[in-house]
Amino acid sequence: MALKYETKAPIPGIDVSKYQGNVDWPRVKAAGYAFAFVRLGYANGDGSIVVDPYFERNLSGAAAAGLDVGVYLYSYIDSEEHARIAAARALELLAGRALTMPLVLDYEHGSKYAGYGRAKNTAICNAFMEVVAAAGYLPMFYSYKSFCDSYMDMKALEQYEGLWIANYTGKIGVDNAAVWQHSSSGSVPGVAGRCDLNRMYCDLPRIIRESCAPEKTEFRPISGKQLEVFDASRCEYFTAPDINAVVMNADGRTDKLPEGAYKVLALADGLVDGYPMVQIEYRGETVYAAILDDRCRLTDAPEEGLELRLRPVPNEGDRKSIEAFCKNLGFSAEFIW
């Protein structure tokens, strides 16, 4: 199957996991890398998932730096049923967050899968990717060339938008490769130690925008509301209506909204990545925040220009003096009270 939206030149990207430690994503972006696959974790034989401890940090950091981001899950899955369980669990961990690159099954464990045979291996991968596709994400298969040659029926995977192939011989070696991992020992600014290097040959973000992206949520102006933050340790905020576009502080960590009340400019007319979301003012900028009842809430704002005016109540002596004064002037003091 021919690749959809082939690029004029390969687009460079990387993939990372806990083994790369803390990544300086703005430096990666500045060095010319346009996309990243981050490891979600690995799936056990029964479909349970052990999450990569750097998953959330890499997902939000890469997106905030402006890279297109996808996710991969390393597989020890042992059956079609468990593949569906793993896919469902991966979707739960993504919690409806938008990806601009595919959700990938990393299926390459030769010592485990050599005895399964082509039919079973292919069926496991198809079961996983069917669940992913049904949930509105673009699924993708990853492995290395010799594994595909020996243990997979690659024609059965042609229904998907290409594949991600690893081959370090200096050539891709397979047809229909949307992404080629051409090195496992790259040196990338912002990444400590070795890093996998990739080249993308079709416009996967465009395919996702056109075939997988949900209807765009509109933000409608609103008045008389404020966002009240009561747990500053957990209330992230975003540069765009996308929970991957989290704001980072100077230390490279997720920034948080301090406790207090923030004027709400607009309210999303639907869920954004699975959450209610508002547009607010903060530090003179327009930013976005998800409404989560364990850290913030939407409340009525005080009426603008409303002032509370207190009028002292006179004691009995003052009252009589005022009434006598008014009587001498020829009018009643009742209107004062």
GROMACS .gro file of C-alpha atoms in nm:
model
  337
    1MET     CA    1   0.000   0.000   0.000
    2ALA     CA    2   0.136   0.339  -0.097
    3LEU     CA    3   0.200   0.588   0.178
    4LYS     CA    4  -0.054   0.866   0.216
    5TYR     CA    5   0.075   1.225   0.202
    6GLU     CA    6   0.438   1.140   0.132
    7THR     CA    7   0.680   1.414   0.235
    8LYS     CA    8   0.928   1.573  -0.006
    9ALA     CA    9   1.209   1.510   0.241
   10PRO     CA   10   1.231   1.286   0.548
   11ILE     CA   11   1.125   1.457   0.872
   12PRO     CA   12   1.362   1.394   1.167
   13GLY     CA   13   1.240   1.276   1.507
   14ILE     CA   14   1.342   1.079   1.815
   15ASP     CA   15   1.194   0.828   2.057
   16VAL     CA   16   1.261   0.826   2.430
   17SER     CA   17   1.191   0.638   2.752
   18LYS     CA   18   1.312   0.643   3.111
   19TYR     CA   19   1.659   0.551   2.987
   20GLN     CA   20   1.710   0.902   2.849
   21GLY     CA   21   1.628   1.062   3.186
   22ASN     CA   22   1.524   1.427   3.189
   23VAL     CA   23   1.496   1.561   2.834
   24ASP     CA   24   1.536   1.930   2.753
   25TRP     CA   25   1.257   1.940   2.495
   26PRO     CA   26   1.302   2.302   2.382
   27ARG     CA   27   1.664   2.216   2.292
   28VAL     CA   28   1.547   1.909   2.100
   29LYS     CA   29   1.304   2.125   1.905
   30ALA     CA   30   1.567   2.394   1.842
   31ALA     CA   31   1.801   2.127   1.702
   32GLY     CA   32   1.552   2.059   1.423
   33TYR     CA   33   1.363   1.753   1.547
   34ALA     CA   34   0.993   1.771   1.462
   35PHE     CA   35   0.839   1.470   1.635
   36ALA     CA   36   0.886   1.229   1.922
   37PHE     CA   37   0.754   0.893   2.030
   38VAL     CA   38   0.751   0.855   2.408
   39ARG     CA   39   0.725   0.523   2.586
   40LEU     CA   40   0.401   0.465   2.774
   41GLY     CA   41   0.556   0.162   2.942
   42TYR     CA   42   0.543  -0.212   2.878
   43ALA     CA   43   0.253  -0.456   2.864
   44ASN     CA   44   0.282  -0.785   3.049
   45GLY     CA   45   0.158  -1.111   2.903
   46ASP     CA   46  -0.184  -1.066   3.065
   47GLY     CA   47  -0.227  -0.716   2.922
   48SER     CA   48  -0.151  -0.524   3.243
   49ILE     CA   49   0.076  -0.225   3.193
   50VAL     CA   50   0.376  -0.101   3.389
   51VAL     CA   51   0.398   0.271   3.319
   52ASP     CA   52   0.729   0.433   3.227
   53PRO     CA   53   0.815   0.674   3.513
   54TYR     CA   54   0.903   0.946   3.260
   55PHE     CA   55   0.591   0.901   3.044
   56GLU     CA   56   0.387   1.199   3.167
   57ARG     CA   57   0.690   1.428   3.177
   58ASN     CA   58   0.797   1.337   2.824
   59LEU     CA   59   0.446   1.353   2.679
   60SER     CA   60   0.370   1.700   2.816
   61GLY     CA   61   0.724   1.835   2.768
   62ALA     CA   62   0.753   1.735   2.403
   63ALA     CA   63   0.408   1.875   2.320
   64ALA     CA   64   0.476   2.201   2.506
   65ALA     CA   65   0.798   2.244   2.307
   66GLY     CA   66   0.602   2.218   1.982
   67LEU     CA   67   0.690   1.865   1.869
   68ASP     CA   68   0.431   1.627   1.724
   69VAL     CA   69   0.397   1.349   1.980
   70GLY     CA   70   0.306   0.981   1.968
   71VAL     CA   71   0.319   0.701   2.223
   72TYR     CA   72   0.457   0.348   2.210
   73LEU     CA   73   0.394   0.045   2.429
   74TYR     CA   74   0.650  -0.236   2.450
   75SER     CA   75   0.484  -0.577   2.428
   76TYR     CA   76   0.511  -0.903   2.619
   77ILE     CA   77   0.143  -0.971   2.538
   78ASP     CA   78   0.063  -1.341   2.494
   79SER     CA   79  -0.284  -1.356   2.333
   80GLU     CA   80  -0.543  -1.163   2.134
   81GLU     CA   81  -0.763  -1.129   2.443
   82HIS     CA   82  -0.476  -0.984   2.644
   83ALA     CA   83  -0.388  -0.754   2.352
   84ARG     CA   84  -0.736  -0.603   2.376
   85ILE     CA   85  -0.693  -0.562   2.752
   86ALA     CA   86  -0.357  -0.389   2.700
   87ALA     CA   87  -0.505  -0.157   2.439
   88ALA     CA   88  -0.795  -0.066   2.669
   89ARG     CA   89  -0.556   0.001   2.954
   90ALA     CA   90  -0.335   0.218   2.731
   91LEU     CA   91  -0.641   0.421   2.634
   92GLU     CA   92  -0.734   0.464   3.001
   93LEU     CA   93  -0.384   0.596   3.074
   94LEU     CA   94  -0.411   0.843   2.786
   95ALA     CA   95  -0.744   0.958   2.934
   96GLY     CA   96  -0.871   1.096   2.605
   97ARG     CA   97  -0.569   1.316   2.543
   98ALA     CA   98  -0.506   1.410   2.184
   99LEU     CA   99  -0.197   1.275   2.005
  100THR     CA  100  -0.058   1.418   1.683
  101MET     CA  101   0.136   1.096   1.608
  102PRO     CA  102   0.023   0.733   1.632
  103LEU     CA  103  -0.029   0.505   1.931
  104VAL     CA  104   0.222   0.228   1.859
  105LEU     CA  105   0.257  -0.136   1.962
  106ASP     CA  106   0.629  -0.215   1.997
  107TYR     CA  107   0.634  -0.586   1.912
  108GLU     CA  108   0.989  -0.716   1.884
  109HIS     CA  109   1.071  -0.961   2.166
  110GLY     CA  110   1.226  -1.237   1.957
  111SER     CA  111   1.290  -1.491   2.233
  112LYS     CA  112   0.924  -1.473   2.336
  113TYR     CA  113   0.753  -1.450   1.998
  114ALA     CA  114   0.973  -1.679   1.786
  115GLY     CA  115   0.764  -1.981   1.886
  116TYR     CA  116   0.426  -1.817   1.830
  117GLY     CA  117   0.433  -1.830   1.451
  118ARG     CA  118   0.335  -1.564   1.200
  119ALA     CA  119  -0.041  -1.610   1.232
  120LYS     CA  120  -0.056  -1.575   1.610
  121ASN     CA  121   0.188  -1.283   1.623
  122THR     CA  122  -0.006  -1.097   1.355
  123ALA     CA  123  -0.339  -1.169   1.524
  124ILE     CA  124  -0.211  -1.029   1.857
  125CYS     CA  125  -0.097  -0.708   1.687
  126ASN     CA  126  -0.419  -0.673   1.490
  127ALA     CA  127  -0.629  -0.718   1.805
  128PHE     CA  128  -0.441  -0.437   1.978
  129MET     CA  129  -0.460  -0.200   1.683
  130GLU     CA  130  -0.830  -0.264   1.619
  131VAL     CA  131  -0.913  -0.141   1.971
  132VAL     CA  132  -0.688   0.164   1.926
  133ALA     CA  133  -0.848   0.254   1.592
  134ALA     CA  134  -1.200   0.213   1.733
  135ALA     CA  135  -1.113   0.465   2.006
  136GLY     CA  136  -1.020   0.732   1.751
  137TYR     CA  137  -0.641   0.704   1.763
  138LEU     CA  138  -0.414   0.616   1.471
  139PRO     CA  139  -0.258   0.273   1.543
  140MET     CA  140   0.088   0.172   1.427
  141PHE     CA  141   0.309  -0.137   1.442
  142TYR     CA  142   0.680  -0.117   1.532
  143SER     CA  143   0.947  -0.383   1.499
  144TYR     CA  144   1.282  -0.447   1.337
  145LYS     CA  145   1.325  -0.583   0.986
  146SER     CA  146   1.454  -0.931   1.063
  147PHE     CA  147   1.170  -0.987   1.311
  148CYS     CA  148   0.914  -0.886   1.048
  149ASP     CA  149   1.079  -1.114   0.792
  150SER     CA  150   1.077  -1.414   1.026
  151TYR     CA  151   0.772  -1.386   1.251
  152MET     CA  152   0.507  -1.157   1.099
  153ASP     CA  153   0.258  -1.158   0.811
  154MET     CA  154   0.317  -0.802   0.701
  155LYS     CA  155   0.052  -0.811   0.427
  156ALA     CA  156  -0.210  -0.851   0.699
  157LEU     CA  157  -0.100  -0.515   0.844
  158GLU     CA  158  -0.130  -0.321   0.518
  159GLN     CA  159  -0.469  -0.182   0.622
  160TYR     CA  160  -0.287   0.055   0.856
  161GLU     CA  161  -0.117   0.382   0.758
  162GLY     CA  162   0.232   0.243   0.723
  163LEU     CA  163   0.459   0.101   0.990
  164TRP     CA  164   0.755   0.204   1.202
  165ILE     CA  165   1.055  -0.008   1.116
  166ALA     CA  166   1.395  -0.036   1.283
  167ASN     CA  167   1.687  -0.116   1.058
  168TYR     CA  168   2.042   0.000   1.131
  169THR     CA  169   2.203  -0.126   0.809
  170GLY     CA  170   2.177   0.208   0.630
  171LYS     CA  171   1.860   0.124   0.436
  172ILE     CA  172   1.493   0.083   0.523
  173GLY     CA  173   1.460  -0.262   0.372
  174VAL     CA  174   1.078  -0.285   0.368
  175ASP     CA  175   0.788  -0.133   0.178
  176ASN     CA  176   0.525   0.087   0.341
  177ALA     CA  177   0.753   0.227   0.613
  178ALA     CA  178   0.603   0.553   0.739
  179VAL     CA  179   0.881   0.592   0.995
  180TRP     CA  180   1.233   0.451   0.983
  181GLN     CA  181   1.437   0.417   1.300
  182HIS     CA  182   1.781   0.429   1.141
  183SER     CA  183   2.003   0.453   1.450
  184SER     CA  184   2.000   0.361   1.818
  185SER     CA  185   2.310   0.559   1.903
  186GLY     CA  186   2.230   0.914   1.803
  187SER     CA  187   2.351   1.225   1.983
  188VAL     CA  188   2.075   1.483   2.024
  189PRO     CA  189   2.101   1.825   2.195
  190GLY     CA  190   1.890   1.816   2.510
  191VAL     CA  191   1.916   1.438   2.551
  192ALA     CA  192   2.177   1.281   2.777
  193GLY     CA  193   2.349   0.975   2.631
  194ARG     CA  194   2.244   0.777   2.327
  195CYS     CA  195   1.911   0.831   2.158
  196ASP     CA  196   1.713   0.654   1.884
  197LEU     CA  197   1.693   0.856   1.561
  198ASN     CA  198   1.399   0.837   1.319
  199ARG     CA  199   1.289   0.969   0.982
  200MET     CA  200   0.923   1.013   0.888
  201TYR     CA  201   0.823   0.969   0.522
  202CYS     CA  202   0.456   1.067   0.529
  203ASP     CA  203   0.255   1.338   0.702
  204LEU     CA  204   0.117   1.138   0.993
  205PRO     CA  205  -0.009   1.447   1.183
  206ARG     CA  206  -0.215   1.543   0.878
  207ILE     CA  207  -0.362   1.193   0.856
  208ILE     CA  208  -0.457   1.215   1.223
  209ARG     CA  209  -0.611   1.560   1.182
  210GLU     CA  210  -0.822   1.443   0.890
  211SER     CA  211  -0.922   1.095   1.002
  212CYS     CA  212  -0.889   1.072   1.379
  213ALA     CA  213  -0.932   1.415   1.533
  214PRO     CA  214  -1.267   1.473   1.707
  215GLU     CA  215  -1.481   1.773   1.626
  216LYS     CA  216  -1.314   2.092   1.740
  217THR     CA  217  -1.445   2.228   2.067
  218GLU     CA  218  -1.547   2.593   2.062
  219PHE     CA  219  -1.479   2.836   2.344
  220ARG     CA  220  -1.771   3.068   2.406
  221PRO     CA  221  -1.725   3.400   2.589
  222ILE     CA  222  -1.873   3.404   2.939
  223SER     CA  223  -1.905   3.670   3.209
  224GLY     CA  224  -1.972   3.660   3.579
  225LYS     CA  225  -1.762   3.350   3.643
  226GLN     CA  226  -1.423   3.288   3.802
  227LEU     CA  227  -1.193   2.989   3.839
  228GLU     CA  228  -1.122   2.930   4.206
  229VAL     CA  229  -0.797   2.736   4.263
  230PHE     CA  230  -0.774   2.573   4.606
  231ASP     CA  231  -0.491   2.321   4.550
  232ALA     CA  232  -0.195   2.502   4.396
  233SER     CA  233   0.021   2.188   4.404
  234ARG     CA  234  -0.189   2.018   4.135
  235CYS     CA  235  -0.353   2.282   3.917
  236GLU     CA  236  -0.169   2.278   3.583
  237TYR     CA  237  -0.250   2.524   3.307
  238PHE     CA  238  -0.198   2.522   2.933
  239THR     CA  239  -0.092   2.744   2.646
  240ALA     CA  240  -0.365   2.599   2.423
  241PRO     CA  241  -0.686   2.398   2.468
  242ASP     CA  242  -0.486   2.075   2.481
  243ILE     CA  243  -0.374   1.907   2.802
  244ASN     CA  244  -0.046   1.815   2.636
  245ALA     CA  245   0.034   2.187   2.598
  246VAL     CA  246   0.117   2.223   2.967
  247VAL     CA  247   0.313   2.531   3.075
  248MET     CA  248   0.664   2.457   3.202
  249ASN     CA  249   0.857   2.673   3.445
  250ALA     CA  250   1.223   2.781   3.419
  251ASP     CA  251   1.337   2.460   3.589
  252GLY     CA  252   1.174   2.246   3.323
  253ARG     CA  253   0.896   2.133   3.556
  254THR     CA  254   0.522   2.167   3.517
  255ASP     CA  255   0.408   2.510   3.631
  256LYS     CA  256   0.098   2.546   3.852
  257LEU     CA  257  -0.166   2.811   3.912
  258PRO     CA  258  -0.132   2.966   4.261
  259GLU     CA  259  -0.433   2.952   4.490
  260GLY     CA  260  -0.677   3.231   4.419
  261ALA     CA  261  -0.954   3.339   4.182
  262TYR     CA  262  -0.902   3.401   3.810
  263LYS     CA  263  -1.137   3.578   3.572
  264VAL     CA  264  -1.291   3.337   3.324
  265LEU     CA  265  -1.297   3.468   2.966
  266ALA     CA  266  -1.455   3.172   2.789
  267LEU     CA  267  -1.591   2.824   2.855
  268ALA     CA  268  -1.553   2.522   2.624
  269ASP     CA  269  -1.884   2.404   2.481
  270GLY     CA  270  -1.773   2.043   2.522
  271LEU     CA  271  -1.500   1.835   2.681
  272VAL     CA  272  -1.138   1.902   2.583
  273ASP     CA  273  -0.932   1.582   2.596
  274GLY     CA  274  -1.199   1.449   2.832
  275TYR     CA  275  -1.217   1.748   3.066
  276PRO     CA  276  -1.424   2.067   3.104
  277MET     CA  277  -1.196   2.361   3.023
  278VAL     CA  278  -1.193   2.739   3.063
  279GLN     CA  279  -0.993   3.025   2.916
  280ILE     CA  280  -0.858   3.256   3.186
  281GLU     CA  281  -0.629   3.553   3.242
  282TYR     CA  282  -0.300   3.488   3.424
  283ARG     CA  283   0.007   3.714   3.439
  284GLY     CA  284  -0.137   3.923   3.158
  285GLU     CA  285  -0.166   3.621   2.928
  286THR     CA  286  -0.460   3.420   2.803
  287VAL     CA  287  -0.418   3.057   2.914
  288TYR     CA  288  -0.636   2.749   2.963
  289ALA     CA  289  -0.721   2.536   3.264
  290ALA     CA  290  -0.910   2.209   3.311
  291ILE     CA  291  -1.183   2.208   3.575
  292LEU     CA  292  -1.106   1.924   3.816
  293ASP     CA  293  -1.301   1.922   4.141
  294ASP     CA  294  -1.004   1.807   4.349
  295ARG     CA  295  -0.805   2.123   4.274
  296CYS     CA  296  -1.025   2.398   4.125
  297ARG     CA  297  -1.387   2.490   4.062
  298LEU     CA  298  -1.599   2.733   3.864
  299THR     CA  299  -1.780   2.987   4.083
  300ASP     CA  300  -1.977   3.310   4.047
  301ALA     CA  301  -1.757   3.618   4.037
  302PRO     CA  302  -1.838   3.924   4.251
  303GLU     CA  303  -2.039   4.182   4.059
  304GLU     CA  304  -1.806   4.437   3.905
  305GLY     CA  305  -1.845   4.789   4.052
  306LEU     CA  306  -2.055   4.667   4.344
  307GLU     CA  307  -1.959   4.860   4.657
  308LEU     CA  308  -2.092   4.797   5.004
  309ARG     CA  309  -2.184   5.128   5.164
  310LEU     CA  310  -2.239   5.131   5.542
  311ARG     CA  311  -2.438   5.408   5.708
  312PRO     CA  312  -2.388   5.447   6.082
  313VAL     CA  313  -2.702   5.413   6.293
  314PRO     CA  314  -2.739   5.718   6.524
  315ASN     CA  315  -2.795   5.670   6.896
  316GLU     CA  316  -3.107   5.811   7.067
  317GLY     CA  317  -2.941   6.139   7.168
  318ASP     CA  318  -2.817   6.202   6.816
  319ARG     CA  319  -3.158   6.116   6.673
  320LYS     CA  320  -3.337   6.375   6.890
  321SER     CA  321  -3.080   6.644   6.806
  322ILE     CA  322  -3.115   6.576   6.434
  323GLU     CA  323  -3.497   6.577   6.454
  324ALA     CA  324  -3.494   6.911   6.643
  325PHE     CA  325  -3.254   7.060   6.392
  326CYS     CA  326  -3.471   6.951   6.100
  327LYS     CA  327  -3.789   7.082   6.273
  328ASN     CA  328  -3.632   7.424   6.309
  329LEU     CA  329  -3.563   7.422   5.938
  330GLY     CA  330  -3.924   7.331   5.868
  331PHE     CA  331  -3.897   6.971   5.739
  332SER     CA  332  -3.920   6.620   5.877
  333ALA     CA  333  -3.615   6.402   5.948
  334GLU     CA  334  -3.800   6.081   5.845
  335PHE     CA  335  -3.635   6.068   5.499
  336ILE     CA  336  -3.293   6.038   5.666
  337TRP     CA  337  -3.382   5.716   5.841
   0.00000   0.00000   0.00000
